[in-house]
Structures are given as structure tokens and as C-alpha cells.
Coordinates of C-alpha atoms and ligand atoms in Angstrom, one line a residue:
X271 CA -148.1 189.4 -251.6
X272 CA -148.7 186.0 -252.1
X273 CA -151.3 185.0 -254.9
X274 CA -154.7 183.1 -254.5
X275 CA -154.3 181.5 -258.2
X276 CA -151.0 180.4 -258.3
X277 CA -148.8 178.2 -256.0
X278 CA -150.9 179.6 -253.3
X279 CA -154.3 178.2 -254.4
X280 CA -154.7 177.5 -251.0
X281 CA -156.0 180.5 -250.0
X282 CA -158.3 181.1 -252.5
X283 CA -161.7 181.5 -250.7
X284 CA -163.0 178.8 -252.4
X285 CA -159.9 176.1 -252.6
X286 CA -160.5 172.5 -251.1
X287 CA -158.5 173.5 -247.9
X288 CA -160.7 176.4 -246.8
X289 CA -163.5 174.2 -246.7
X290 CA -161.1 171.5 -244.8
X291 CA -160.2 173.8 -242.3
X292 CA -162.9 175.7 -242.0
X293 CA -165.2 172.5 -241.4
X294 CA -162.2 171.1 -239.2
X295 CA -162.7 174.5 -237.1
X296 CA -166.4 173.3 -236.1
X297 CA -164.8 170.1 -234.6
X298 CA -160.8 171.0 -233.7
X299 CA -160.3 174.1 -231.9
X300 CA -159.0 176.5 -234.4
X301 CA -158.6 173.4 -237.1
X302 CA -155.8 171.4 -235.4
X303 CA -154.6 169.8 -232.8
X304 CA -151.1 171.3 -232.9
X305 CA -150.1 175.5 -232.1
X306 CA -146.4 175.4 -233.7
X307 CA -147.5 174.7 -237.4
X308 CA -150.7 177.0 -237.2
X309 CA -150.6 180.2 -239.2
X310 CA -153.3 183.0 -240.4
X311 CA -155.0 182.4 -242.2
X312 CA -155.3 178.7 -242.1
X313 CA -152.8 176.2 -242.8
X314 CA -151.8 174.7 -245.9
X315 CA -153.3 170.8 -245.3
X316 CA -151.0 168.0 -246.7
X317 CA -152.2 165.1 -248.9
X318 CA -149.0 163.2 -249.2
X319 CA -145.0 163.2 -249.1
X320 CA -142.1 161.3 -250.7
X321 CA -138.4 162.6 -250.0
X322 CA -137.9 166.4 -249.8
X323 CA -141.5 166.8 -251.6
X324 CA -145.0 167.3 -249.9
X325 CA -148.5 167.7 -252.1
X326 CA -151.1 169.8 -250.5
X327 CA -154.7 168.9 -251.0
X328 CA -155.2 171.2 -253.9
X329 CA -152.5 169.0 -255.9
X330 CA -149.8 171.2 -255.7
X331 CA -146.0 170.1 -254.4
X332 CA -143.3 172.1 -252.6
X333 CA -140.0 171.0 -251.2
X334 CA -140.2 170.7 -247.5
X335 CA -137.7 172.3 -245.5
X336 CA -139.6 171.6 -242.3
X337 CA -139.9 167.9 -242.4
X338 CA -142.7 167.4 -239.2
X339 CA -141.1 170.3 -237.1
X340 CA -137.5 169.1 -237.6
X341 CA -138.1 165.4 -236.8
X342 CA -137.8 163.6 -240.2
X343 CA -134.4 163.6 -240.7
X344 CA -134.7 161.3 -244.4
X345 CA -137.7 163.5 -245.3
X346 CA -141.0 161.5 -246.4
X347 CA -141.5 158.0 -247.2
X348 CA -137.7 156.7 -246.5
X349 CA -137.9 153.7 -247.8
X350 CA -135.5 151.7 -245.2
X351 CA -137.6 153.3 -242.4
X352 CA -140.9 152.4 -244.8
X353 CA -139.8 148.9 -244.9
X354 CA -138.9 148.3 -241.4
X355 CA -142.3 149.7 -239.9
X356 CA -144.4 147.0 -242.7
X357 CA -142.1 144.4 -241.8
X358 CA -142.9 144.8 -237.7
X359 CA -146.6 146.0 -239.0
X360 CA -147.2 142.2 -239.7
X361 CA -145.5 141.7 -236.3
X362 CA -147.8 143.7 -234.2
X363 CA -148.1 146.9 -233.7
X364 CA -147.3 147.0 -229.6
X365 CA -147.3 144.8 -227.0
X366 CA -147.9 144.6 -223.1
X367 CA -144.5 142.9 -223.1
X368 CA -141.3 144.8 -224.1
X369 CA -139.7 143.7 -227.6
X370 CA -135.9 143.6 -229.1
X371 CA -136.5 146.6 -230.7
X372 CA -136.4 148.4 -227.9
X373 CA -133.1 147.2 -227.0
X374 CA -131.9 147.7 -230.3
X375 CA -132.4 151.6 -230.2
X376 CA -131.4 152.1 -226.9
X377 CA -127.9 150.1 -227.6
X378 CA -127.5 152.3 -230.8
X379 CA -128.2 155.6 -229.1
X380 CA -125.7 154.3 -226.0
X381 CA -123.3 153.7 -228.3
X382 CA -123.4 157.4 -229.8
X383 CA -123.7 159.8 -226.5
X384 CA -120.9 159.5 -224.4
X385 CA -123.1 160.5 -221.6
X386 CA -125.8 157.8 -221.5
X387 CA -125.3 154.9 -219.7
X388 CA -128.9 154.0 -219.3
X389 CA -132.1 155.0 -221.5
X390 CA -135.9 155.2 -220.9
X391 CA -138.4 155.8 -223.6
X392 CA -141.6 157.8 -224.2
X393 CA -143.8 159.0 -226.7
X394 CA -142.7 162.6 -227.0
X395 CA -140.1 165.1 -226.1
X396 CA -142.3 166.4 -223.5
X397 CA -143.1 163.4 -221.7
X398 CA -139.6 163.2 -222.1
X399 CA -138.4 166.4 -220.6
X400 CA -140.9 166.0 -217.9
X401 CA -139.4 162.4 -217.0
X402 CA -135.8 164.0 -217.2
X403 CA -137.4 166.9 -214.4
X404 CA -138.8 164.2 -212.2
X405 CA -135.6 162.2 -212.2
X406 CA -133.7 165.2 -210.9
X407 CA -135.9 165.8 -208.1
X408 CA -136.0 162.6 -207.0
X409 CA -132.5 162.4 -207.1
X410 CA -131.4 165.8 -205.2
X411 CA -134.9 165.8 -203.1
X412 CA -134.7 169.5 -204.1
X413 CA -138.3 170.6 -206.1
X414 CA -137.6 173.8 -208.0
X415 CA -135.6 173.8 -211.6
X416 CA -133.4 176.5 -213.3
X417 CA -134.3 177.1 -217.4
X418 CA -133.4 179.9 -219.8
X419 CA -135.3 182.5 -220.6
X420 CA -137.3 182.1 -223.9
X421 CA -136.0 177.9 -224.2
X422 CA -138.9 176.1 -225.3
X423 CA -138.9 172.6 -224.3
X424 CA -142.6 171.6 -225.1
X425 CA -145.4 171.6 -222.8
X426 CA -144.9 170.0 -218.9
X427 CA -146.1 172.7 -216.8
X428 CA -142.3 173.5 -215.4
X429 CA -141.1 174.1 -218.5
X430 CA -144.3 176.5 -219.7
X431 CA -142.5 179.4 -218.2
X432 CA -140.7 182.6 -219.4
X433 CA -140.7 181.1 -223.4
X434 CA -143.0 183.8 -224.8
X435 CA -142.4 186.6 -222.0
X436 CA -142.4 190.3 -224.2
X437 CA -140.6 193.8 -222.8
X438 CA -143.6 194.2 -220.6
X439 CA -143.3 191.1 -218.7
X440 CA -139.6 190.1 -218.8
X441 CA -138.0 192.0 -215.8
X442 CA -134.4 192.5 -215.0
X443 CA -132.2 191.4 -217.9
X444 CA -130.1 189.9 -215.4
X445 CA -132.7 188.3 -213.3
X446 CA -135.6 187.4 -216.3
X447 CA -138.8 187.3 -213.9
X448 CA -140.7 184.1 -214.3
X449 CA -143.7 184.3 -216.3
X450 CA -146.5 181.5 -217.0
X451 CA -146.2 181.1 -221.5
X452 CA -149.9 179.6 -221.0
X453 CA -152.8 179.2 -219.2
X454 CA -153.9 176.3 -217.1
X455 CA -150.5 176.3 -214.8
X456 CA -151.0 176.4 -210.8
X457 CA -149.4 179.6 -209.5
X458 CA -147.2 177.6 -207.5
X459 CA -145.5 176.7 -211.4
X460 CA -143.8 180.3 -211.5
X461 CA -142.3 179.8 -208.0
X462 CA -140.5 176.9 -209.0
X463 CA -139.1 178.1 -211.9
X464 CA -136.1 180.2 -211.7
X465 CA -135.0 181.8 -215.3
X466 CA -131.7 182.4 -216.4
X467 CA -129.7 184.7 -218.8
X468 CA -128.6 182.6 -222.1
X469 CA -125.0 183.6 -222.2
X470 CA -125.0 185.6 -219.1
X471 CA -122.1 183.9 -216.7
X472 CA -122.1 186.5 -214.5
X473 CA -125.7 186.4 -213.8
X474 CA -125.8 182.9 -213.9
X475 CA -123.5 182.3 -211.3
X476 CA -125.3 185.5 -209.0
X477 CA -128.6 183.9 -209.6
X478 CA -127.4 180.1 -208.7
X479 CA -125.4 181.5 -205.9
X480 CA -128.8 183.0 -204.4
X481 CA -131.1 179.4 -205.4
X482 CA -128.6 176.8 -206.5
X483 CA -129.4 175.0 -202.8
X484 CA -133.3 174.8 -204.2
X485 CA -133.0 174.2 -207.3
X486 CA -132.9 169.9 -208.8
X487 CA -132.4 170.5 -212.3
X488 CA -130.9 173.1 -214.7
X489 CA -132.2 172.2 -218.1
X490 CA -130.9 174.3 -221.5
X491 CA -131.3 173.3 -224.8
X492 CA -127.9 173.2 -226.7
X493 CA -129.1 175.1 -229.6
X494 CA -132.4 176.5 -228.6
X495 CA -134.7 177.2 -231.5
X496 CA -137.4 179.7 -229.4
X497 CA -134.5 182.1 -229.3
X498 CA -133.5 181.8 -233.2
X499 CA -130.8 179.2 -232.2
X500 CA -127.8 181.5 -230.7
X501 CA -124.9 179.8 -230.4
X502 CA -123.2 178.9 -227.1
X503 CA -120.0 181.3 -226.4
X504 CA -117.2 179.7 -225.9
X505 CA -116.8 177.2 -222.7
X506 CA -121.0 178.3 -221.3
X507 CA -121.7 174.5 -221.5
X508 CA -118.5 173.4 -219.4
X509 CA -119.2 176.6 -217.5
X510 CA -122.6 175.3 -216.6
X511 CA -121.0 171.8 -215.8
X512 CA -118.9 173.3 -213.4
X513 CA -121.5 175.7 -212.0
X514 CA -124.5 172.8 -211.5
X515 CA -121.8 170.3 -210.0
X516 CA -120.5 172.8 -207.5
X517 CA -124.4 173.6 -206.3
X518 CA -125.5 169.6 -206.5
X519 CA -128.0 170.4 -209.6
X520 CA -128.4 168.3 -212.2
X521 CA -127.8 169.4 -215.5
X522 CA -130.4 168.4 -218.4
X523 CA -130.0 168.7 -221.8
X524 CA -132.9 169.3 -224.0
X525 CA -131.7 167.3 -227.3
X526 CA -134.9 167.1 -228.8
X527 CA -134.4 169.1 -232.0
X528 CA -130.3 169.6 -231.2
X529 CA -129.3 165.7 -231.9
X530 CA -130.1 166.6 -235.8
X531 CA -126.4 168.6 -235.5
X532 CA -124.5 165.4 -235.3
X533 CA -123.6 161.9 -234.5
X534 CA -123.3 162.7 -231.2
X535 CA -125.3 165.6 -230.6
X536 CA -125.2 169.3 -229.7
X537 CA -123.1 168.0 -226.8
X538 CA -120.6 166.5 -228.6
X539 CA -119.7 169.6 -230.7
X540 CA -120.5 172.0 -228.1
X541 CA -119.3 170.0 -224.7
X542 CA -120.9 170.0 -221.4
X543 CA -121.4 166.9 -220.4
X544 CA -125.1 166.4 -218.9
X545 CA -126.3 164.3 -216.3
X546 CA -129.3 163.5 -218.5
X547 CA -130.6 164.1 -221.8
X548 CA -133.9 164.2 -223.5
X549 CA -134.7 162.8 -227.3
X550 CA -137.5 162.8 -229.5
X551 CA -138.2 164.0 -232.8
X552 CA -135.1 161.7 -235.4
X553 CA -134.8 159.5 -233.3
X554 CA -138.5 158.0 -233.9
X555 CA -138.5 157.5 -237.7
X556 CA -141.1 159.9 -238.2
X557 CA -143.4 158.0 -235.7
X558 CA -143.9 159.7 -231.8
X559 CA -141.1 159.0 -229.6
X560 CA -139.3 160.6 -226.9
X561 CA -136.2 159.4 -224.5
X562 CA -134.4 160.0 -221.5
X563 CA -130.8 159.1 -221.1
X564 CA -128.0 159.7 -218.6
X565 CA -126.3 158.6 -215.4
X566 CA -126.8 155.2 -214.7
X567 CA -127.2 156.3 -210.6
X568 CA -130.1 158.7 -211.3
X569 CA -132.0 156.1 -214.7
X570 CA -131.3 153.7 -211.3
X571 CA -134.5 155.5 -210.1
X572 CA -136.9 154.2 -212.7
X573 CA -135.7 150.4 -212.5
X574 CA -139.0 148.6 -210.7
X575 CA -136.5 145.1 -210.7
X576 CA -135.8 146.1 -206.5
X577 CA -139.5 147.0 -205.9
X578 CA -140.9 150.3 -206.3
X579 CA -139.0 152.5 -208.1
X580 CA -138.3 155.9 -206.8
X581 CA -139.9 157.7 -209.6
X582 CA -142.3 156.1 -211.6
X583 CA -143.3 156.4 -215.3
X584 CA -145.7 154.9 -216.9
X585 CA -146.7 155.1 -220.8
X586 CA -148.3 152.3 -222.7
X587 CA -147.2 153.1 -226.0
X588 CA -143.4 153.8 -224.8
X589 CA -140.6 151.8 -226.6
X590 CA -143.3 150.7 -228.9
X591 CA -141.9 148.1 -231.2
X592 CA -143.4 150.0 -234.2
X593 CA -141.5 153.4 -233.5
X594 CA -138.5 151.7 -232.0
X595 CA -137.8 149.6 -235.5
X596 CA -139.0 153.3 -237.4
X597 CA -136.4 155.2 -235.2
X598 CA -133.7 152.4 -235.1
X599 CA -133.6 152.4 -239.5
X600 CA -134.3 156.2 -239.9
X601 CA -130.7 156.6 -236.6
X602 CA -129.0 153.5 -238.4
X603 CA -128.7 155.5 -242.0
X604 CA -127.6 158.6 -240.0
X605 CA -123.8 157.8 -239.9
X606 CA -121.2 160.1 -239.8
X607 CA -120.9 160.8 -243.5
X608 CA -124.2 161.4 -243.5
X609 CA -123.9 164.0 -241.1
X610 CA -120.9 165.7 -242.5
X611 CA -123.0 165.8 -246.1
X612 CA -125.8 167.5 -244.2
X613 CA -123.6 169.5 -242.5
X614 CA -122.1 171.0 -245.4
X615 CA -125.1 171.3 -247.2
X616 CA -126.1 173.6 -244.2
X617 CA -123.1 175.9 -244.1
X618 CA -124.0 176.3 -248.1
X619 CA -127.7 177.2 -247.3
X620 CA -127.1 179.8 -244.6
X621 CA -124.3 181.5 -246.6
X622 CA -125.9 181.8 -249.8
X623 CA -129.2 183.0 -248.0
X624 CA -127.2 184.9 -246.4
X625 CA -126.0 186.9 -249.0
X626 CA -129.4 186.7 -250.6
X627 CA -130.2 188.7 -247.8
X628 CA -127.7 191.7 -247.9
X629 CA -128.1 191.6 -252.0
X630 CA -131.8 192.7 -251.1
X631 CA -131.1 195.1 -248.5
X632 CA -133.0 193.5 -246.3
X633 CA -131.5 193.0 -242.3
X634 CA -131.9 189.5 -241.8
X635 CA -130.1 186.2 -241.8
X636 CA -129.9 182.5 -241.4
X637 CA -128.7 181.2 -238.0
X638 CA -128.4 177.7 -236.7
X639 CA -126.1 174.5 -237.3
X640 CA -125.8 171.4 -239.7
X641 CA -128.9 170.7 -241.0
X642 CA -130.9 173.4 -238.8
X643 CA -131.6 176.6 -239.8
X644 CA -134.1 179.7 -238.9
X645 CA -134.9 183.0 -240.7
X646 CA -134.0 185.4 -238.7
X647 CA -135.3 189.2 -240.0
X648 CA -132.3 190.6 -238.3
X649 CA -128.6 191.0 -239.0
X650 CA -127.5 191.7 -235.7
X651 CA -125.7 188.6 -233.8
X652 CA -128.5 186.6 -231.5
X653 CA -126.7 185.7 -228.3
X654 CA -130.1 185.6 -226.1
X655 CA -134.0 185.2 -226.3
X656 CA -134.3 189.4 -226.1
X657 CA -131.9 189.9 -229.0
X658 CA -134.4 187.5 -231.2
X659 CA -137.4 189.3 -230.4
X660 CA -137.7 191.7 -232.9
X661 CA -141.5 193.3 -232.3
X662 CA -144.7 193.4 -233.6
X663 CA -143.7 194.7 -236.9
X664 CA -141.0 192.2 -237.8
X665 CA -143.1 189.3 -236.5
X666 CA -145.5 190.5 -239.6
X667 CA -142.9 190.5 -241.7
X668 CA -141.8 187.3 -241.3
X669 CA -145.4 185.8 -241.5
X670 CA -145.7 187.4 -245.1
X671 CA -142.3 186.1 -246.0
X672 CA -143.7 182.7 -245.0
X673 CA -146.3 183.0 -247.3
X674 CA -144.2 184.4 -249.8
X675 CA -141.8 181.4 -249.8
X676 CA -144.7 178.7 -249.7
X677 CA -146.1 180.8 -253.1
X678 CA -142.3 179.2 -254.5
X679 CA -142.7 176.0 -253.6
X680 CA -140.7 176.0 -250.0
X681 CA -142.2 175.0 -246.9
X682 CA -140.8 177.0 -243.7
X683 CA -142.3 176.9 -240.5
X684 CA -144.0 180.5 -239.8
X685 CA -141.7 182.0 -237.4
X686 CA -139.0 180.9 -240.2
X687 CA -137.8 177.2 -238.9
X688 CA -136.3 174.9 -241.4
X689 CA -134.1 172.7 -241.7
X690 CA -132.8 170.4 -244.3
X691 CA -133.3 166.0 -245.0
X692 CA -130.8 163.6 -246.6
X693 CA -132.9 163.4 -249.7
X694 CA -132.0 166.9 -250.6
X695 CA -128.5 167.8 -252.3
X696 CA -127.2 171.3 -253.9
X697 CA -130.3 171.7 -256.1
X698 CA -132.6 171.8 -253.4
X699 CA -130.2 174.6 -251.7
X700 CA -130.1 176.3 -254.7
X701 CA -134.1 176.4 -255.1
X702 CA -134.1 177.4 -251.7
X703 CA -131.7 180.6 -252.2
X704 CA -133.7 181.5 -255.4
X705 CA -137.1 181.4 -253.6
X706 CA -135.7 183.7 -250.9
X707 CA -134.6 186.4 -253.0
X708 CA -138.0 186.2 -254.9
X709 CA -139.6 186.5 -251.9
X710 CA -138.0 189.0 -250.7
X711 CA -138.3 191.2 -253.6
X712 CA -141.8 190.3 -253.4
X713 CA -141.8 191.4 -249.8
X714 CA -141.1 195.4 -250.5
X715 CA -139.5 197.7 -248.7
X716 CA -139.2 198.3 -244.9
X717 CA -141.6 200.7 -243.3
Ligands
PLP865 C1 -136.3 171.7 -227.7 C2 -137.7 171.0 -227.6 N1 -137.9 170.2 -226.5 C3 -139.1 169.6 -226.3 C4 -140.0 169.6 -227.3 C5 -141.3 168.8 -227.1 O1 -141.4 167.7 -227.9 P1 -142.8 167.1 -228.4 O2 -143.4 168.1 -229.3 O3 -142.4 165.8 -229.1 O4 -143.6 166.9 -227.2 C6 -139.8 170.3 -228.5 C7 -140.8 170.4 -229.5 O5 -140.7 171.0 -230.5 C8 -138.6 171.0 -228.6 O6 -138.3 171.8 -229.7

């Protein structure tokens, strides 16, 4: 178990963050204004970060291997980005009128996805997502959209379907039944979502067969992180190229956490070719930022230079000058060297861990690509959101693992996200593979 005197002073009952959080509980529902970081009993609260290292409030520093849910790529306090964003702070902050740094990050991002032509900006991957929905029914006139089951893709109602559905809820594994993930949807949400079978051809193609003339958009993410990142199997993206072109549908591509894989994105190493792609996350420097990207016909539908545009979106922090310079130094370092350093660093992690893991006797391993990884307290092969969900039991697991790696200095999201940041090299991934099998030791056995 982790300990209340040691790295874990945290959760000591009288430590500095317990009275943080719990006098942020009397004003923030449940002490913050985010769910995905959130663990029991209360988060560790940050005081500052430079490279792969983050303080808490009590003083004490781990190595983050969660870098703001995936989106800081150069880790804390990059000095480039740090630079540019006090250089445009003297500027101005944001303007009514657009600014060249908005042109500079859209040119940049062009210049690396083969499938944009045109790009739009937000100030999150949800507004971004929701944008990318919008644009496809506009485009087909269709209103209903296809997603996988268990993809997570933040929080637009559409998309707030079937990501947290459990044995008793989930249906026909070859016809996953729609199910709200949260409150607050119209019951008309469920109807206009159908959910697909990750990996599941055959049921994809039975399913589309039956809806495809409904449906607008069929949005995945490349390497979805809800369903412990299961790899594509071979030819499922240019399968679902094929599929969505033959029924009119246009295909989406949630890159929000997948661009971190490489230059080009998931879609570059994995293929598919999407009408449209969302961003956030890297490409904002570690400020809020989001994107939409594609076909110049269907971005043609935002452009208010002929009158109204067909779908409008609004936003008056989009393509903010301050993110846009933060986003355009933090993309500008991330070259293809850079890339194939992370990249290999990766493959190091998840091996090592991985034999951390069978060394300890413990069924589990590290999935994901490049610099994204997840814990995964399972050794069987994850091709699909059922395979990932392991129960109750496991799920506790994991959360005492989490605590067990934060009591050696590594930060991990609860559920086991991580991923790496260009400050880190071989020592961090060795620190990394050390705290694990502590931890796991620490963990006992099974049972
Ligand atoms: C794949 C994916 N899409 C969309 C989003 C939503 O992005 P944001 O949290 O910036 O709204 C997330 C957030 O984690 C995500 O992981």
C-alpha cells in the first residue's frame, strides 16, 4: 500500500493537499473541474513543472509520464514554447481580428497531413470533434453518425454514447446497443448514434449495410485510448475508407491524442485516409486548442467570404494568437527525428515493462505506440473495448497500482495512461521500469 509519510505525503490526513481539496470540494464539485485526472481519494495538486518533473504542493517531485493528459509533448516549461508565448504575451493576448499565427500553424499542420487541404481552429478537441460532426451533416444532409463502441472522443452529446457501457448494458457483440456514457443527453442522442464493433468487418459492413443511407459521419479514433489503445488489424482503416465511400459517409478521424504517434499522425502509419480530422492536445503548446482539417469541398462549408456559411462556428478564443505561436514552437521542435527518438524510447518502455510484468507474475502489459502507452492489468491481446474491460476487481487493482507508482516518483493517469515527452531519455525509462516492478511487488498477490 502506498504510504502517508513518504513520497505519498499527500495523503496524509493532515498534508497541505487535503486541506486544498477538501476546501476546493466546498466550491468545485468534487474539487475540480476535470473527471479524467480525478482519483480516490483526492488528487495529488501540482505546484509547478519543468521538463519531465512536476512538484506537488507538499514539495515533493515525480517524473511525469502523463504530461496534461497526453498534450505536452516537450513536458513542462519548454523553453522555445516558453519564449514564444512571452514574446506574443507583450503582443496581446487575442484579438477580434485574426493574426499570422494562425496562418503559420495551419500552413505547418497542412504541410504534415496529406489529408488536410483546409483547417479551422477551436479551443478543444471537443469543440473540435463536434465541428468535424456538424461539417458531415451539413455536407451529406444525413443527421445520424456511426462511432465505435467504448471510443472516447470528449464530451459533444453525439459522441457521449456507448464509451463506458459494462456487460449489463452492451448488447449484441455484433450490434453494441447504444447507451447514453452521461447524464444530461436528449433521448433522441441514442437514436442517432449507431455503434460499431472495433475490428469487427463483418459486422461493420452488416450494420452499415442496414444504416449507412442515415448515417453523415463515421468517426474512430486511430488508436483509441478508452479501449487500452488496440491496434488496428491489418487494412480496418482502408477497409473503412472503402466501406464509408461506398455508403456516402464521411469518415472522421479523431487525432486528438493519436498525432503524438508521428509526423504525420496515426493516419500516416496506419492508412485510411479521412475526409476530416480533429486536433487538440500537441498541437496547442500546452495552451487549449483544438482543430478541424480535411477536404477542402466540406471546410468550404465554414468559409463566411460568399455569405452565410452552411455551418457556422463561432469561438472567440479560436486561433488565438497566444496558443497558435505556443502550438506552432511546441509542432516546429517535433521533427522527424524527434519522433523516431520518441518512438524508440517507446518500444524500450513497453518491452521492459513488459517483462517487468511477467518477472512478477502479474497478467498485465503495456500497449500503445511511440510515445503513448497504457497499463493494461491483462496479458491477453486487446483488439476491442470488451477485451479491455477487465471488472470490478482489476479496475481496483489498477487504482492501487496508481498509487503505488506515484509513492516512486511516477505520475500515470489512474486507469494507467502515460505516455512519454522529449525531455526524457533512457534514464527516465529505466526509472520507470524500476518503479513498476516495485510496485508491483508492493501490490501482492492476486485474489
Ligand atoms: C480521442 C479524444 N478525442 C477528443 C478529446 C476531447 O478533447 P478535449 O479534452 O480537449 O475537449 C479527447 C480528450 O481526452 C480525446 O482523448
Amino acid at each position: 500500500m502506498a504510504t502517508e509519510t513518504g513520497v505519498n505525503r499527500f495523503l496524509a490526513a493532515d498534508s497541505r493537499t487535503a486541506r486544498l481539496y477538501e476546501e476546493a470540494s466546498r466550491y468545485i464539485p468534487g474539487g475540480t473541474s476535470r473527471l479524467h485526472y480525478y482519483f480516490r481519494p483526492y488528487p495529488i495538486y501540482a505546484r509547478s513543472g519543468a521538463g519531465c518533473r512536476v512538484v506537488d504542493v507538499e514539495g515533493v517531485e515525480r517524473t511525469d509520464f502523463l504530461n496534461n493528459m497526453t498534450a505536452l509533448i516537450h513536458g513542462h516549461a519548454n523553453p522555445a514554447i516558453n519564449r514564444a508565448i512571452a514574446e506574443q504575451l507583450e503582443r496581446g493576448t487575442a484579438f477580434s481580428e485574426p493574426a499570422e499565427p494562425e496562418l503559420a500553424l495551419a500552413k505547418l499542420l497542412i504541410g504534415r497531413v496529406p489529408t488536410l487541404e483546409q483547417i479551422r481552429f477551436a479551443n478543444s478537441g471537443t469543440e473540435a470533434v463536434m465541428m468535424a460532426i456538424k461539417l458531415a451533416r451539413a455536407f451529406t444532409g444525413r443527421s445520424r453518425i456511426a462511432k465505435f463502441e467504448g471510443f472516447y472522443h470528449g464530451y459533444y452529446d453525439y459522441v457521449q454514447v456507448s464509451y463506458s457501457s459494462t456487460p449489463e448494458t452492451w448488447g449484441d457483440p455484433d450490434a453494441p446497443a447504444s447507451v447514453p456514457s452521461s447524464g444530461g443527453l436528449a433521448d433522441s442522442v441514442v437514436d442517432d448514434v449507431l455503434v460499431l464493433p472495433f475490428n469487427n468487418r463483418a459486422a461493420v459492413e452488416r450494420l452499415l449495410e442496414q444504416h449507412g443511407q442515415s448515417i453523415a459521419a463515421l468517426i474512430v479514433d486511430p488508436l483509441s485510448n478508452r479501449c487500452g489503445f488496440p491496434r488496428p488489424a491489418e487494412g480496418f482503416y482502408a477497409f473503412l475508407r472503402e466501406i464509408t465511400r461506398a455508403h456516402g459517409i464521411v469518415l472522421i478521424f479523431d487525432e486528438v491524442i493519436s498525432f503524438r504517434i508521428g509526423y504525420h499522425g496515426a493516419q500516416g502509419k496506419y492508412g485510411g485516409e479521412p475526409d476530416l480530422t480533429a486536433f487538440g492536445k500537441i498541437i496547442g503548446g500546452g495552451l487549449p486548442v483544438g482543430a478541424v482539417g480535411g477536404r477542402a469541398e466540406i471546410m468550404a462549408l465554414l468559409d463566411p467570404s460568399r455569405g452565410d456559411p452552411k455551418v457556422a462556428s463561432g469561438g472567440t478564443f479560436s486561433g488565438n494568437p497566444l496558443t497558435m505561436v505556443a502550438g506552432l514552437a511546441a509542432m516546429e521542435q517535433m521533427t522527424p527525428e524527434a519522433y523516431a527518438r520518441l518512438d524508440a524510447l517507446g518500444e524500450r518502455l513497453r518491452r521492459r515493462a513488459n517483462a517487468a510484468f511477467e518477472a512478477a507474475g502479474e497478467p498485465g502489459q503495456l500497449t500503445g505506440d511511440g510515445s503513448l502507452f497504457r497499463i493494461l492489468l491483462t496479458s491477453e491481446p486487446i483488439v476491442d473495448y470488451r477485451g479491455s474491460q477487465r471488472g470490478k476487481a482489476s479496475a481496483e487493482r489498477m487504482a492501487r497500482l496508481h498509487l503505488n507508482l506515484l509513492d516512486e516518483g511516477i505520475i500515470v493517469s489512474r486507469d494507467g495512461l502515460g505516455c512519454l515527452s522529449t525531455p526524457m531519455g533512457e534514464e527516465e525509462v529505466d526509472q520507470f521500469v524500476r518503479a513498476l516492478e516495485r510496485s508491483l511487488r508492493k501490490l501482492g498477490p492476486r485474489g
